[in-house]
Short mmCIF file of C-alpha atoms and ligand atoms in Angstrom, two decimals:
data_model
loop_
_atom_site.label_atom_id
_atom_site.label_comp_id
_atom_site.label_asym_id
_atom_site.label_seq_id
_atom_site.Cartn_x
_atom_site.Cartn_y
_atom_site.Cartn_z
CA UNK A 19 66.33 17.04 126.75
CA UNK A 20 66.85 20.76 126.82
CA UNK A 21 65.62 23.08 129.52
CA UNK A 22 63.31 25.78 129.86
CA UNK A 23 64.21 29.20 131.90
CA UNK A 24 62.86 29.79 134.91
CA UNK A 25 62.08 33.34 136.34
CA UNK A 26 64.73 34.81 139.10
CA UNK A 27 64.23 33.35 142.18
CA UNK A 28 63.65 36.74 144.86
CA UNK A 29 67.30 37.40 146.31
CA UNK A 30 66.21 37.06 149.96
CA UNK A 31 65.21 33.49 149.54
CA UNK A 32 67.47 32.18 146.87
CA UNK A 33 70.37 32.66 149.25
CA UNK A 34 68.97 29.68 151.08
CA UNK A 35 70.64 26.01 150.92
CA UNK A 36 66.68 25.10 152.36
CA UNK A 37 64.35 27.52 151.72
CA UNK A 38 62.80 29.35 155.34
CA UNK A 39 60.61 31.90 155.48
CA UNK A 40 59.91 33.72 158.74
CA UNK A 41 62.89 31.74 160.49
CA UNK A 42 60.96 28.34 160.26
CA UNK A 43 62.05 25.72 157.33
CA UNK A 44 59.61 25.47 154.32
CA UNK A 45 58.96 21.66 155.66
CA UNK A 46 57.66 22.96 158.91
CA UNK A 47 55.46 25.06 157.46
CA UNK A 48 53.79 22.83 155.73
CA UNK A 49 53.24 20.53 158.36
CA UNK A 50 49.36 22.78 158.66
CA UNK A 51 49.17 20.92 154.96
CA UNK A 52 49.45 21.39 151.64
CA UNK A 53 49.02 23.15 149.20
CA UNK A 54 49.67 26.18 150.52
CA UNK A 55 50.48 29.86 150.53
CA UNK A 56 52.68 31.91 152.29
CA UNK A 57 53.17 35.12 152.98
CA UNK A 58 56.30 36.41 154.82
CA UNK A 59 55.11 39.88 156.42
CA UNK A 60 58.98 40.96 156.46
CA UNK A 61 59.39 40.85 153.19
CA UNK A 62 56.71 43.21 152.65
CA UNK A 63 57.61 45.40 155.02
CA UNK A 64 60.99 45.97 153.64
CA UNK A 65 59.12 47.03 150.32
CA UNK A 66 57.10 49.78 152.17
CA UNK A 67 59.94 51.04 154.14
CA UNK A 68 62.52 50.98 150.53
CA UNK A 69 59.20 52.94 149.00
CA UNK A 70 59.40 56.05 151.77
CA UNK A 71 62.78 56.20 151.46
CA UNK A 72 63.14 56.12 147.53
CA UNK A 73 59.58 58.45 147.16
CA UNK A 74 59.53 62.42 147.98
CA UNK A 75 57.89 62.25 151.26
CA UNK A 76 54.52 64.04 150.25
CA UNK A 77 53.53 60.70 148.20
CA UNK A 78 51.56 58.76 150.11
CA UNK A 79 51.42 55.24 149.73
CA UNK A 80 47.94 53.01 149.20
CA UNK A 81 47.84 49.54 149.14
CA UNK A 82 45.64 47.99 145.92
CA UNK A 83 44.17 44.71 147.72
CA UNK A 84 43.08 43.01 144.98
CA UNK A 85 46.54 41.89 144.94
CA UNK A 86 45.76 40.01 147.63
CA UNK A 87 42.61 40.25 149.86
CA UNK A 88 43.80 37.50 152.42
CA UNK A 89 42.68 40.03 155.94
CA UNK A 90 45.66 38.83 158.01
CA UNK A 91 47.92 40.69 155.27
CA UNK A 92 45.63 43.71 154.98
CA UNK A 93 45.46 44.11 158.86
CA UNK A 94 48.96 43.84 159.21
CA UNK A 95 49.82 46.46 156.40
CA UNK A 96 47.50 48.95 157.07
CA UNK A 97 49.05 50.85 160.18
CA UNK A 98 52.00 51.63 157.52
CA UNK A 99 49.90 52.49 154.55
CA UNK A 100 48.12 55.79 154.01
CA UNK A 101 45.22 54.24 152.64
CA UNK A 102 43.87 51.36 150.57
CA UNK A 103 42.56 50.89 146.84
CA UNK A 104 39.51 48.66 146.70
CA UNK A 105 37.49 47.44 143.79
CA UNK A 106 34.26 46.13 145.05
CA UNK A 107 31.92 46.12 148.06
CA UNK A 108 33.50 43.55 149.18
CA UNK A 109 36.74 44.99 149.71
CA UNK A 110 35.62 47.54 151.03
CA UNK A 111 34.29 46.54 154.16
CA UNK A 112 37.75 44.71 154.68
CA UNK A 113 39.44 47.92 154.45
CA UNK A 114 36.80 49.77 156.34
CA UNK A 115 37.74 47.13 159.39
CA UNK A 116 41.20 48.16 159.78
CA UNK A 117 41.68 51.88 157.98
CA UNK A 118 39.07 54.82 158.46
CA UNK A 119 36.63 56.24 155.72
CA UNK A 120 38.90 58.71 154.79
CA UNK A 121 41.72 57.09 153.80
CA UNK A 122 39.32 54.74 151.03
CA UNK A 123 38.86 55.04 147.39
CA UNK A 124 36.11 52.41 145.68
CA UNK A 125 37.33 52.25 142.11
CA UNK A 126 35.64 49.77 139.60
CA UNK A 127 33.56 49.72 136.81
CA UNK A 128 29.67 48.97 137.27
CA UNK A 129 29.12 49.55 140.71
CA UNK A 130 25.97 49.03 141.43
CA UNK A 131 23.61 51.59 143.04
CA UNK A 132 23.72 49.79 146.83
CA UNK A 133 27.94 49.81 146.37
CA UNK A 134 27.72 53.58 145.53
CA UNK A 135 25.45 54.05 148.98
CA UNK A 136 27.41 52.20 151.09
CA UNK A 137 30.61 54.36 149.91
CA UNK A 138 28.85 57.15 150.14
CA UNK A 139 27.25 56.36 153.57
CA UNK A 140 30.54 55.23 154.82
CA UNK A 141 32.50 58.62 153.59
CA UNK A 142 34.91 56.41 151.50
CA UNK A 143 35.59 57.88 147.89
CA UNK A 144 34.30 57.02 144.99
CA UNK A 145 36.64 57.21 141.88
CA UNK A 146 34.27 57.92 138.98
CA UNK A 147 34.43 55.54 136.07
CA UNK A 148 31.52 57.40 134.13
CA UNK A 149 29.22 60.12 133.67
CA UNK A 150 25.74 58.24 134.04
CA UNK A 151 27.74 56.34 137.55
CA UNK A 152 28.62 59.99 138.64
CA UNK A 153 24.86 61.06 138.16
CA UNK A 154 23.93 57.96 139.94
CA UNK A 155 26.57 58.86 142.88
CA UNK A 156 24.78 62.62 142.99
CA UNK A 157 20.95 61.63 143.52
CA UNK A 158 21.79 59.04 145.85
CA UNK A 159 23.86 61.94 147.72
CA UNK A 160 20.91 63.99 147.68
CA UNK A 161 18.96 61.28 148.84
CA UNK A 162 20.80 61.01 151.66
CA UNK A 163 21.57 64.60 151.87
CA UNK A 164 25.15 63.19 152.47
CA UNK A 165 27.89 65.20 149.86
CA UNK A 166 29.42 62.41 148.32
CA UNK A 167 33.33 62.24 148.03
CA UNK A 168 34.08 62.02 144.46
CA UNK A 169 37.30 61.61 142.45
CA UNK A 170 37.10 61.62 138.64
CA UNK A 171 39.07 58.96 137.64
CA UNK A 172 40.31 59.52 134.17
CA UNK A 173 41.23 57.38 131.03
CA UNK A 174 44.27 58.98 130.06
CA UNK A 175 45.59 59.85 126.23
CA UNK A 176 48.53 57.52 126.40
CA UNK A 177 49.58 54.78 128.22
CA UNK A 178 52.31 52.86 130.73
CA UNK A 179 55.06 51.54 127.93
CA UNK A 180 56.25 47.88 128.75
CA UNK A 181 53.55 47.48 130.91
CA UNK A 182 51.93 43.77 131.28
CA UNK A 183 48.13 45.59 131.15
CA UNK A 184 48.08 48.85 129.69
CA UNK A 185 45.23 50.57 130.80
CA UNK A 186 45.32 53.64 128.81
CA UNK A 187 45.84 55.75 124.91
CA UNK A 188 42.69 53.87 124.05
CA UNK A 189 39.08 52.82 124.19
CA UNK A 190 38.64 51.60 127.71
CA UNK A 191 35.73 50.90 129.99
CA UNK A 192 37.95 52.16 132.76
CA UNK A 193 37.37 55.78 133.55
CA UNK A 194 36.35 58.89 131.62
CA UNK A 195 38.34 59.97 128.21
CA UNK A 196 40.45 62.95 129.37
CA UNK A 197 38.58 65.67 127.01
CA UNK A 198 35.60 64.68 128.43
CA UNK A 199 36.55 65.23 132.32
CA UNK A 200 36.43 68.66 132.84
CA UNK A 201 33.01 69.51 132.18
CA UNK A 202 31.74 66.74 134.72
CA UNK A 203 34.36 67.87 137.30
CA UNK A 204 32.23 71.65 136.93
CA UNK A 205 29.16 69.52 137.49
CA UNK A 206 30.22 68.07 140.41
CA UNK A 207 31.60 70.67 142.36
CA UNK A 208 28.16 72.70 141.25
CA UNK A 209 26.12 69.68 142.58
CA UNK A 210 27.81 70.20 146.09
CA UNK A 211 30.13 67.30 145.74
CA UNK A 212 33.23 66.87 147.87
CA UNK A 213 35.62 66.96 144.61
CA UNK A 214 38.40 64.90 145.53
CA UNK A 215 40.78 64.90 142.75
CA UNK A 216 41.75 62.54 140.24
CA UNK A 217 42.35 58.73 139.73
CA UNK A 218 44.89 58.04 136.49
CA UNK A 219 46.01 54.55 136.76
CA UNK A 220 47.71 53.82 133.16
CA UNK A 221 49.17 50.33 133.36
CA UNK A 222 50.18 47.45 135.42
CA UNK A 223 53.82 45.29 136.12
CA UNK A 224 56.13 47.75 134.78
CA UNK A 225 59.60 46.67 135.18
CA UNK A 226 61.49 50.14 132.91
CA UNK A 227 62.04 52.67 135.44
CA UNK A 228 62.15 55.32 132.71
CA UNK A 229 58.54 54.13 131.37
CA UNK A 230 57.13 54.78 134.92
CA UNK A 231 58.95 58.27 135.13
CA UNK A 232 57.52 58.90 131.19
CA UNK A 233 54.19 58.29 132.48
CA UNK A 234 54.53 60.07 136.08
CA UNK A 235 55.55 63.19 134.32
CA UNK A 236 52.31 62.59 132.03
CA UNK A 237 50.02 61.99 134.37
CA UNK A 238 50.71 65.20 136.36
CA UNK A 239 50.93 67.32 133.30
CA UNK A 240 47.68 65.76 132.31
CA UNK A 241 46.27 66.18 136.05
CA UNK A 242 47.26 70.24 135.77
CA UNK A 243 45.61 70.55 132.18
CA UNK A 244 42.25 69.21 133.32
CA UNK A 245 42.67 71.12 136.75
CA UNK A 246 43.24 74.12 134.65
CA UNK A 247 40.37 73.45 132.28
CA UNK A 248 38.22 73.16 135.21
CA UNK A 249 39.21 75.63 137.19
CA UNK A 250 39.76 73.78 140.66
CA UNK A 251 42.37 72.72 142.35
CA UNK A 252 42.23 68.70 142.89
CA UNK A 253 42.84 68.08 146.53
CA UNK A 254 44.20 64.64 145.15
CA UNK A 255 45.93 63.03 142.43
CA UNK A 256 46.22 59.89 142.56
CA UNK A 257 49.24 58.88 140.18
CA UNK A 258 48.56 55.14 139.61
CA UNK A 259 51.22 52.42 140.09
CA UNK A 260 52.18 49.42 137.97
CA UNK A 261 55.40 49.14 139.26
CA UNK A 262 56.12 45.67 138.29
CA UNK A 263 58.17 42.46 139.85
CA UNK A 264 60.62 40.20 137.79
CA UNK A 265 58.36 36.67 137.30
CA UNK A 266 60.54 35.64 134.16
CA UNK A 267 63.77 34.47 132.86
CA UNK A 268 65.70 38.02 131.95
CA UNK A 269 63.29 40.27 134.32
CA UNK A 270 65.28 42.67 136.07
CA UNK A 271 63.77 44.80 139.00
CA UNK A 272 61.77 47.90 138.57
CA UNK A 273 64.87 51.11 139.66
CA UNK A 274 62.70 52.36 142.44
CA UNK A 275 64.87 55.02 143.53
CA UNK A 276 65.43 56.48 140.09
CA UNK A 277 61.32 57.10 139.94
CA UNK A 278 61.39 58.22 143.06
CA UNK A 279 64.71 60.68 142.41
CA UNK A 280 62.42 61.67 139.18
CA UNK A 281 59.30 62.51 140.85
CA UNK A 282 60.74 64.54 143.18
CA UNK A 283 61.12 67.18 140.81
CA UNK A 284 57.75 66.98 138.59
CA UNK A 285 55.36 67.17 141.95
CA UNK A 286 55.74 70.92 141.93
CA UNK A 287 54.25 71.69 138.73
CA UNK A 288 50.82 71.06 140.47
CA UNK A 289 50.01 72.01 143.94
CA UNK A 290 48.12 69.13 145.18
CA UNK A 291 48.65 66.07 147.23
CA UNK A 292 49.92 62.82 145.49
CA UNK A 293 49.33 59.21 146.16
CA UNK A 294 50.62 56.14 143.81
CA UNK A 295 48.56 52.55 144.48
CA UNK A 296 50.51 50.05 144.42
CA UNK A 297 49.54 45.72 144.94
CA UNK A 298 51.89 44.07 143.29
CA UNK A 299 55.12 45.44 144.11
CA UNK A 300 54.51 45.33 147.59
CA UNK A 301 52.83 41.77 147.92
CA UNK A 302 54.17 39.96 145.29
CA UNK A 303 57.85 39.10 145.65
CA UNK A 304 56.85 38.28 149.78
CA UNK A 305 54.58 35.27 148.57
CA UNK A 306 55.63 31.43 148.31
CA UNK A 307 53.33 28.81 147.26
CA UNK A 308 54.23 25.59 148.60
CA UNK A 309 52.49 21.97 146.86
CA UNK A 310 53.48 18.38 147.32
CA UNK A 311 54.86 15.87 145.03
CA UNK A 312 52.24 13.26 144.74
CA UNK A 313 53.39 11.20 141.88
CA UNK A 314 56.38 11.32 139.61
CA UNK A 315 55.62 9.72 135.95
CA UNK A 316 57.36 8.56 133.03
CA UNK A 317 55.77 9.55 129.49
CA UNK A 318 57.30 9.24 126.06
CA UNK A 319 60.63 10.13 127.37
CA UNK A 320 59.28 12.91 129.98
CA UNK A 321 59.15 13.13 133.43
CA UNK A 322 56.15 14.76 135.17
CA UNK A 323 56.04 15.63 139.09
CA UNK A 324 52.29 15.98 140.13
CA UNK A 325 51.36 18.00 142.80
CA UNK A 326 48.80 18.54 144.60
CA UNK A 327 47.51 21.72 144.06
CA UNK A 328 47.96 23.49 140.31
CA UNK A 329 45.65 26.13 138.69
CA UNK A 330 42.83 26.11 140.84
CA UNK A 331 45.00 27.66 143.07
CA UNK A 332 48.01 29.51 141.17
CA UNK A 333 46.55 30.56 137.78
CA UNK A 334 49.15 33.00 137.08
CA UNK A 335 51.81 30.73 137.07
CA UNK A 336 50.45 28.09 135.20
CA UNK A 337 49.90 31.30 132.44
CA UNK A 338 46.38 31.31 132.41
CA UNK A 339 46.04 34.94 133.83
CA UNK A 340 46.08 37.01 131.16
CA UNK A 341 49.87 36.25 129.24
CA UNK A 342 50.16 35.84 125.51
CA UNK A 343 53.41 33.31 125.92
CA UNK A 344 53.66 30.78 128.35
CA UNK A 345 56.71 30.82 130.48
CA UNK A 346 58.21 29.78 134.10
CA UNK A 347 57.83 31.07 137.24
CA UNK A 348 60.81 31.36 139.72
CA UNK A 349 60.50 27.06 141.16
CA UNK A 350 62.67 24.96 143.38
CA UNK A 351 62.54 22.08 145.15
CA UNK A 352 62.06 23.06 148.67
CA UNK A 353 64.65 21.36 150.49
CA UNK A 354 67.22 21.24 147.79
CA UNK A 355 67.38 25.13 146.44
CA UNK A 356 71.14 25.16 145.88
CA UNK A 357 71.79 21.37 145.09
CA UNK A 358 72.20 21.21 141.07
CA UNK A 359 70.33 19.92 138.78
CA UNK A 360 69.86 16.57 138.00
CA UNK A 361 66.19 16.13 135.82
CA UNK A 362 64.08 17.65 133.36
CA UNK A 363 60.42 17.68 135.11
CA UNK A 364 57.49 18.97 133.87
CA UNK A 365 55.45 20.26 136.96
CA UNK A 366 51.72 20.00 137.16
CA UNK A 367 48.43 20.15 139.26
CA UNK A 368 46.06 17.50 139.97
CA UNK A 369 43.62 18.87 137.46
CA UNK A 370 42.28 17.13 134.73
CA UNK A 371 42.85 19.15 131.61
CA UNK A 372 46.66 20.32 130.00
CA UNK A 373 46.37 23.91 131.51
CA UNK A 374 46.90 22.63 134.31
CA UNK A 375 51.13 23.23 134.13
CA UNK A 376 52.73 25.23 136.62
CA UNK A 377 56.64 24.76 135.30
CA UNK A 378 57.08 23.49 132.37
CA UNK A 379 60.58 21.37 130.95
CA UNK A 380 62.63 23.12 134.14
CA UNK A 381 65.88 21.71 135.31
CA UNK A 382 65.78 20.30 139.12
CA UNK A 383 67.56 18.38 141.49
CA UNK A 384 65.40 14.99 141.81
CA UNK A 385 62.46 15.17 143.70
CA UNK A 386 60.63 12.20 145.71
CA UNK A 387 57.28 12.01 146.34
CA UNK A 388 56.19 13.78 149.39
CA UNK A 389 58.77 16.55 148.84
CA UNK A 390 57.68 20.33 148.32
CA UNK A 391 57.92 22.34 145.21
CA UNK A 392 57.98 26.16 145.70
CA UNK A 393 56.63 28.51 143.51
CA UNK A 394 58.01 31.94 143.83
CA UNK A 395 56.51 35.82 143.32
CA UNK A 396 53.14 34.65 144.15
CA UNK A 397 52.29 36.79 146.92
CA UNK A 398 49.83 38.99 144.45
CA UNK A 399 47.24 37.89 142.19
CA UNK A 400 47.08 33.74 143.22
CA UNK A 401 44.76 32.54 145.83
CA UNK A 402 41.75 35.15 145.01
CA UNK A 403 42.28 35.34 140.85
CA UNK A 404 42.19 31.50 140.71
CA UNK A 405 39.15 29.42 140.21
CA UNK A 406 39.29 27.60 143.15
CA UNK A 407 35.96 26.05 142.98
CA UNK A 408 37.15 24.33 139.56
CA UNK A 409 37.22 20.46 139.74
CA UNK A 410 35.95 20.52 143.41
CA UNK A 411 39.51 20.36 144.53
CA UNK A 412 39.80 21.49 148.43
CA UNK A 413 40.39 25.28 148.39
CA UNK A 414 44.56 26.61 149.36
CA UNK A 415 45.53 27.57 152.55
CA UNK A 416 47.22 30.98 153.38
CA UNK A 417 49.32 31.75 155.84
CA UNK A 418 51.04 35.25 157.40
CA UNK A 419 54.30 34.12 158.09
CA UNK A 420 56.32 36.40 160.46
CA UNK A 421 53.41 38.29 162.64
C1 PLP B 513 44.77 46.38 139.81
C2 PLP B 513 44.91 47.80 140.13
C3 PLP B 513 45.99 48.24 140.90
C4 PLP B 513 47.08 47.34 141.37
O1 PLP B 513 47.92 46.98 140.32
P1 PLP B 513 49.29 46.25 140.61
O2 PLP B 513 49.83 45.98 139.26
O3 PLP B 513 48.99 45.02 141.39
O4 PLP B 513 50.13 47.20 141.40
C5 PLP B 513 46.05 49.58 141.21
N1 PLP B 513 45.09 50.42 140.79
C6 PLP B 513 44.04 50.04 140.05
C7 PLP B 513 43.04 51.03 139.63
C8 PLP B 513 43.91 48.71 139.70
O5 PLP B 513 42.87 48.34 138.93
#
């Protein structure tokens, strides 16, 4: 029976004979049970250190944690962040317990009014996705007789190319159409606002360096139009992120050092202070999700392994998060990553309904029950964006591995 690709296994692990992560053996770690997330706190640190040296060192660096909320991870990335992107009040009081005020933005369409005065009270920013929520942000200043910090964040005229989400060059509930953003920037400042810049976030998992320099170069140019139209100088611009990982058979890394080489020479046009958001890029390749062969079947000529976790924990991989073509994640069998192949399995969760597929038609060595299946690049957008509650299945553990 013929294969199915699977997506590039990340280089630090697929060097392995068994995987490790963290100096301890994949079997080890799953001694606290199964299924199971990991996430190996070296790994990510080598992706903030290879961003300060690739970015011109007046970029700061902010982590997005909807990536991945799990605190462990937050706490231990904050110290080396410059500040972190939250969506939701809920976020941010978990970056509020480990980074100050200051360092916050609170982006996110329909915050309500008690999210806007808890920002506001707290002194973290908001960035603006409307005029009626920027009106909103202003009387409950007054209220309060606290100046609220506000960044306009803007829906931009074009948009990330390649990108998985694009998030711009069109109708969008996220953030104000560009033409439309000086005039409320004016109001703000007259209001006795503390302006804080601007929030242009144009797409998501951007693997083309030369797409991400196209729309760097953009978003300043767009940033010093508005500024200009305005007349103020943003104390901020926040350029975005979407730098993307390879999940996929024929995903190649995103050239970090050629945007950062790039940038260098556009952050001039605008005299300002720069910061790109970034969750994926820095979580996502450090994450392993680890479930258990429960059962191997026979059907019609197929063989499935069943684990015993599936999409109520890893929706992404099983394609259910927002992908047009279903295709594999980077898998292995645990203790066997370099033996070769010797089956065809079709890999899937304990859930009953056919979504439920986390590799599908890959080429393994055999697997027994009880052995572990990894799933690779699932350090951002797994435990938190799955429905975990679905089929009453006990929820996934996470674990920091390495602090
Ligand atoms: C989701 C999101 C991010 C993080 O995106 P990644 O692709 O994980 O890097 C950053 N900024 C905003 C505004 C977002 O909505």
């Amino acid at each position: 029976m013929n294969a199915k690709p699977i997506g590039p296994i990340p280089p630090h692990y697929g060097g392995q004979a068994a995987l490790e992560i963290a100096g301890r053996s994949a079997t080890d770690w799953a001694g606290a049970g199964t299924p199971l997330y990991l996430y190996d706190l070296a790994a990510v640190q080598a992706r903030i250190a290879r961003f300060r040296a690739a970015m011109p060192a007046q970029v700061a660096l902010h982590y997005a944690i909807k990536a991945n909320p799990f605190s462990p991870l937050i706490a231990a990335i904050a110290p080396q962040v410059d500040g972190i992107d939250v969506a939701s009040a809920g976020e941010m009081a978990k970056a509020l317990a480990v980074l100050p005020a200051t360092t916050i933005s609170f982006a996110g369409p329909g915050k309500r009014d008690a999210e806007l005065e808890a920002a506001i009270r707290a002194g973290v920013t908001l960035n603006l996705e409307s005029e009626g929520e920027a009106e909103r942000a202003l009387a409950i200043g007054e209220r309060t007789g606290i100046a609220p910090r506000l960044a306009v964040r803007v829906n931009p005229d074009f948009e990330l190319r390649g990108s998985g989400m694009k998030m711009g060059g069109r109708a969008s509930p996220f953030g104000i159409d560009a033409a439309r953003v000086p005039v409320l920037i004016r109001r703000l400042i007259a209001a006795g606002a503390d302006w804080r810049g601007f929030h242009i976030y144009a797409g998501s998992q951007a693997l083309s360096a030369e797409a991400v320099i196209e729309t760097q170069s953009a978003t300043i140019g767009l940033a010093a139009r508005l500024a200009d139209a305005a007349g103020a100088r943003p104390p901020l611009v926040n350029l975005g992120g979407g730098f993307g990982i390879p999940y996929f058979p024929g995903d190649a890394s995103l050239d970090v050092e050629a945007v950062g080489a790039a940038l260098a020479s556009e952050l001039e046009r605008l005299d300002t202070y720069y910061a790109i958001e970034l969750g994926r890029w820095l979580v996502g390749e450090a994450g392993i999700y680890l479930a258990r062969v429960i059962d191997r079947k026979e059907s019609q000529g197929e063989t499935f392994l069943v684990v015993d976790g599936g999409l109520n924990h890893h929706l992404a991989a099983t394609g259910n998060f927002g992908t047009v073509v279903r295709r594999n994640y980077p898998v292995a069998v645990a203790h066997r990553m370099h033996d070769a192949a010797e089956e065809v399995v079709t890999i899937v969760g304990p859930l009953c309904t056919p979504l439920d597929r986390l590799a599908d038609r890959v080429a393994l060595p055999r697997a027994e029950v009880g052995d572990l299946i990894a799933i690779f690049a699932s350090g951002a957008y797994g435990a938190s964006a799955s429905p975990q509650g679905f089929l009453g299945h006990p929820p996934v553990r996470e674990l920091l591995a390495g602090n």
